[in-house]
mmCIF file of C-alpha atoms in Angstrom:
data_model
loop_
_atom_site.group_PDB
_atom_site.id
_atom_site.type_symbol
_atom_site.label_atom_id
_atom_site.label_comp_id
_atom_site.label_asym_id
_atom_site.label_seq_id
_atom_site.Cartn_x
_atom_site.Cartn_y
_atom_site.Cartn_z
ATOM 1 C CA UNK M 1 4.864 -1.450 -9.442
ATOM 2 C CA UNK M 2 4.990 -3.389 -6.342
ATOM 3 C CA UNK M 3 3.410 -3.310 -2.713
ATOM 4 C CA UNK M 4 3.465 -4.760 0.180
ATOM 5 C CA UNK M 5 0.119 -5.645 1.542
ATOM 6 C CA UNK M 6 -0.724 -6.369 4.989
ATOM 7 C CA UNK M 7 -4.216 -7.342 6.971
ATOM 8 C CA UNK M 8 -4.529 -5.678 9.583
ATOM 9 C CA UNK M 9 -7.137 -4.890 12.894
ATOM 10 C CA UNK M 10 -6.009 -1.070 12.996
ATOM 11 C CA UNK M 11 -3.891 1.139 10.886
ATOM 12 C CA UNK M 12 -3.403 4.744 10.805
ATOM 13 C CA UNK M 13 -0.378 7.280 9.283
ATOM 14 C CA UNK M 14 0.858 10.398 10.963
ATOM 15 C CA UNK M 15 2.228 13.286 9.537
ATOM 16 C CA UNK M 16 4.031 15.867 12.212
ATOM 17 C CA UNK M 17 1.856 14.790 15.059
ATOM 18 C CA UNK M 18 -1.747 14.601 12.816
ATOM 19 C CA UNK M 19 -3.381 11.404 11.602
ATOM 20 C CA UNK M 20 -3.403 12.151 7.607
ATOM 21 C CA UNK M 21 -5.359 9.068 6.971
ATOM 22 C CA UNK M 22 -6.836 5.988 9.363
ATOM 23 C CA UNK M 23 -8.978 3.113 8.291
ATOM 24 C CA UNK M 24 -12.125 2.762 10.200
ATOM 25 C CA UNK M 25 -12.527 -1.308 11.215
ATOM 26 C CA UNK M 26 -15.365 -2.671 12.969
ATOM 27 C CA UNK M 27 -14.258 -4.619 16.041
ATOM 28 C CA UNK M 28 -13.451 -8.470 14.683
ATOM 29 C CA UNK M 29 -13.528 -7.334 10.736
ATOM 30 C CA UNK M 30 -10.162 -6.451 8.764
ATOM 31 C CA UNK M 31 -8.715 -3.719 6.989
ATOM 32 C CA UNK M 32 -5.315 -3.601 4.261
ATOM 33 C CA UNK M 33 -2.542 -1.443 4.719
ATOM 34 C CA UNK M 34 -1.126 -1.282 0.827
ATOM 35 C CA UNK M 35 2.426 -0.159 0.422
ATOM 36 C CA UNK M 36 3.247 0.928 -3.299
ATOM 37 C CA UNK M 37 6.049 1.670 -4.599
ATOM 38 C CA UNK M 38 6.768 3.036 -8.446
ATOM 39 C CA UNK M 39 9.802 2.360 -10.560
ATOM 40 C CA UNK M 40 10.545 4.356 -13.496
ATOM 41 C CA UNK M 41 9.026 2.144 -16.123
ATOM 42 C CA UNK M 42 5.215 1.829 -14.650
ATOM 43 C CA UNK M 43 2.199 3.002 -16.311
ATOM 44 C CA UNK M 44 -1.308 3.945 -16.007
ATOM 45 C CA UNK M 45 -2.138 0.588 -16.476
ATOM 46 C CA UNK M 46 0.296 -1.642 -13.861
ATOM 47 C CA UNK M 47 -1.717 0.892 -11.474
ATOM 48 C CA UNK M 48 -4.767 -0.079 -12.574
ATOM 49 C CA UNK M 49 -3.881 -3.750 -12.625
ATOM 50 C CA UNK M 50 -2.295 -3.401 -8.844
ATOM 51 C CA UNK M 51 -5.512 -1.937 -7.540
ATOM 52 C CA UNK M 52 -7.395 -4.544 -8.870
ATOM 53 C CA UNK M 53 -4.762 -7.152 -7.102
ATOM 54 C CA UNK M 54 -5.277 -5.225 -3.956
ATOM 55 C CA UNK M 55 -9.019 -5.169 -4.205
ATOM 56 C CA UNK M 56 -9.390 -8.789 -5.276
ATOM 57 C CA UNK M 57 -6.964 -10.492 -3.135
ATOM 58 C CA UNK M 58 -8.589 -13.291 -0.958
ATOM 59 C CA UNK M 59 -6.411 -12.902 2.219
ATOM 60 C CA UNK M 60 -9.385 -11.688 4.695
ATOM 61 C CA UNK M 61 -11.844 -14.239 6.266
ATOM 62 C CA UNK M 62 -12.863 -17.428 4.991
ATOM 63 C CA UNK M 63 -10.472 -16.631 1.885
ATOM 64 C CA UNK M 64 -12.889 -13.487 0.539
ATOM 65 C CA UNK M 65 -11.042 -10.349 -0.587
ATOM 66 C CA UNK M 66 -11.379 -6.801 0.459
ATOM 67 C CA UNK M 67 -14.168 -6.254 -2.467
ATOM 68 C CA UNK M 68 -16.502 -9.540 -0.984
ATOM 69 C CA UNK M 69 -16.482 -7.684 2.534
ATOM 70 C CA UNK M 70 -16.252 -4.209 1.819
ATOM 71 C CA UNK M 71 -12.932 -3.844 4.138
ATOM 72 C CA UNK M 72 -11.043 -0.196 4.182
ATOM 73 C CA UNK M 73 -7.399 0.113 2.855
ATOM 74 C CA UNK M 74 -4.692 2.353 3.789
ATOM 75 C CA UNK M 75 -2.480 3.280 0.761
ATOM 76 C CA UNK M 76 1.172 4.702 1.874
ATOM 77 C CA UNK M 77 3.457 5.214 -1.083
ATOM 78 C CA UNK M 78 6.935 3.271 -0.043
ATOM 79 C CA UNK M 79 9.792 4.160 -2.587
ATOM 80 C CA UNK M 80 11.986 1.928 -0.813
ATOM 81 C CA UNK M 81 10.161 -0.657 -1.720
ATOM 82 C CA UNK M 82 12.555 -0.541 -5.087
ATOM 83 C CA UNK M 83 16.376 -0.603 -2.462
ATOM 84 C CA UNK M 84 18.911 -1.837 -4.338
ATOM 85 C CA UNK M 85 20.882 -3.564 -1.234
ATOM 86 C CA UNK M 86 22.938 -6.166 -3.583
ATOM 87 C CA UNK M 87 26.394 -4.351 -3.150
ATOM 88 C CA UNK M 88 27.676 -2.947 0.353
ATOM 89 C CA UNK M 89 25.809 -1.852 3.497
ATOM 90 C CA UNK M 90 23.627 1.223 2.073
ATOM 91 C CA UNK M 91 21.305 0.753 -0.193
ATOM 92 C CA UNK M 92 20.290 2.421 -3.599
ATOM 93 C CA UNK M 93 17.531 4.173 -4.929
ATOM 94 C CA UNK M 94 17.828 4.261 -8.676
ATOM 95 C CA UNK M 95 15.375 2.344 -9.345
ATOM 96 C CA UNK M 96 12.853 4.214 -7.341
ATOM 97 C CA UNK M 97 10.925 6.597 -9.377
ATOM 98 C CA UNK M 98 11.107 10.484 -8.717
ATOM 99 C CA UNK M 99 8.394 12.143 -7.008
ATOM 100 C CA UNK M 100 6.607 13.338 -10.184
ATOM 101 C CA UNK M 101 6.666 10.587 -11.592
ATOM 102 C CA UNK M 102 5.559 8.336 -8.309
ATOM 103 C CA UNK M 103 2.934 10.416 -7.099
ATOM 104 C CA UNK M 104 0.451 10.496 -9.820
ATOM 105 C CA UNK M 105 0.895 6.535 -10.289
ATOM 106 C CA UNK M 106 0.106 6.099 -6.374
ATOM 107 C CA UNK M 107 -2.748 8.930 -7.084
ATOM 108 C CA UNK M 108 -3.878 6.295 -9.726
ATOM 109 C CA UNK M 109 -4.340 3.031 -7.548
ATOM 110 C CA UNK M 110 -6.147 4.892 -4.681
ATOM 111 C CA UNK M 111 -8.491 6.437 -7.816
ATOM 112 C CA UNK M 112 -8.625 2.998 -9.550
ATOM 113 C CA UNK M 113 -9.237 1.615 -6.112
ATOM 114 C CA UNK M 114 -12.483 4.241 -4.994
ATOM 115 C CA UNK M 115 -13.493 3.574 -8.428
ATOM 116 C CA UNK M 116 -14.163 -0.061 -8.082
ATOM 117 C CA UNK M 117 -15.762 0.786 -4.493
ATOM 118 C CA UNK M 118 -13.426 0.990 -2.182
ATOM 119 C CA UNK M 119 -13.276 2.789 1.107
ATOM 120 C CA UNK M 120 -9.619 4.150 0.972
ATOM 121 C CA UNK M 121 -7.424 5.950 3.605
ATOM 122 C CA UNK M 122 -4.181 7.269 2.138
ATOM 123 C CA UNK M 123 -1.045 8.887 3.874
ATOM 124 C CA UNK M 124 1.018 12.764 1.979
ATOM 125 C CA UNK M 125 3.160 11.638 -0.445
ATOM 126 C CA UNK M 126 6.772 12.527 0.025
ATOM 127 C CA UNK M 127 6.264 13.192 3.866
ATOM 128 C CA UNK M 128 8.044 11.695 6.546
ATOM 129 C CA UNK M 129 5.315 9.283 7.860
ATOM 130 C CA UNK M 130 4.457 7.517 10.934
ATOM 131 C CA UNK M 131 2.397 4.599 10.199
ATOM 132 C CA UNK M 132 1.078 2.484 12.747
ATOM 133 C CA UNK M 133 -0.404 -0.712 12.789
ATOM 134 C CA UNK M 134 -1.577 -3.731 13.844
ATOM 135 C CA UNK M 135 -0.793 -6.675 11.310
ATOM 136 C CA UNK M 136 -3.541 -9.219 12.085
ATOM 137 C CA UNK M 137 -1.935 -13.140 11.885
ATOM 138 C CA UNK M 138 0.333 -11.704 10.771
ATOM 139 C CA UNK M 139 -0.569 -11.442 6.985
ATOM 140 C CA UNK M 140 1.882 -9.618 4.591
ATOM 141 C CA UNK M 141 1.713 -10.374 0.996
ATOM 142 C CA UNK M 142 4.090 -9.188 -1.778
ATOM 143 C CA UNK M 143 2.344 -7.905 -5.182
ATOM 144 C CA UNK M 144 4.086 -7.351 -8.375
ATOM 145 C CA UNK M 145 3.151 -6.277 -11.502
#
């Protein structure tokens, strides 16, 4: 699984003109905006283990993590996260998993994230999605596991 992780000031994800999911930040506190994306190999487990990156990650304020101050996260599930762009000018998908596969794994962060206390915002899987952000530093980390 990977994601892309970002710290943001404001996020929020629109689906045909309504907000699906928006992360409530207190003025001069942070939020994450997690994109995940499943290949075909992931399990339970690498969601359970990429929550627990995302959770325990210190890239908020004085080098704490989402889990020391409580900070909401926005979960979109990003299958292009796994482009293949190595040959030509459009990129492949193979190694993006299918929808029923992908869905329950992204299902299983956010659930592995609430579970260890999070506040979590998510976007509608296999929508076209409008996220919106503000990417505070700018902060963007790349997870992997």
């Amino acid at each position: 699984m990977r994601a892309v992780l970002q710290r943001v000031t404001e996020a929020s994800v629109a689906v045909d003109d309504r907000i699906v999911g928006a992360l409530d930040i207190p003025d001069g506190c942070h939020g994450l905006v997690a994109l995940v994306g499943v290949t075909h190999e992931d399990t339970a487990a690498d969601a359970e283990k990429l929550a627990d990156k995302i959770w325990r990650l210190r890239i908020l304020d004085g080098e704490r993590s989402a889990a020391d101050l409580d900070a909401p996260i926005l979960v979109i599930s990003q299958f292009t996260l796994y482009a293949n762009t190595a040959k030509g000018r459009r990129p492949s998908w193979n190694a993006a998993a299918p929808g029923p596969t992908a869905a329950p794994l992204v299902d299983a962060v956010v659930a592995s994230l609430r579970a260890a206390g999070a506040t979590v915002a998510t976007g509608e899987f296999g929508a076209h999605m409008r996220v919106s952000l503000v990417n505070d530093g700018p902060v963007t980390i790349q997870l992997e596991v």
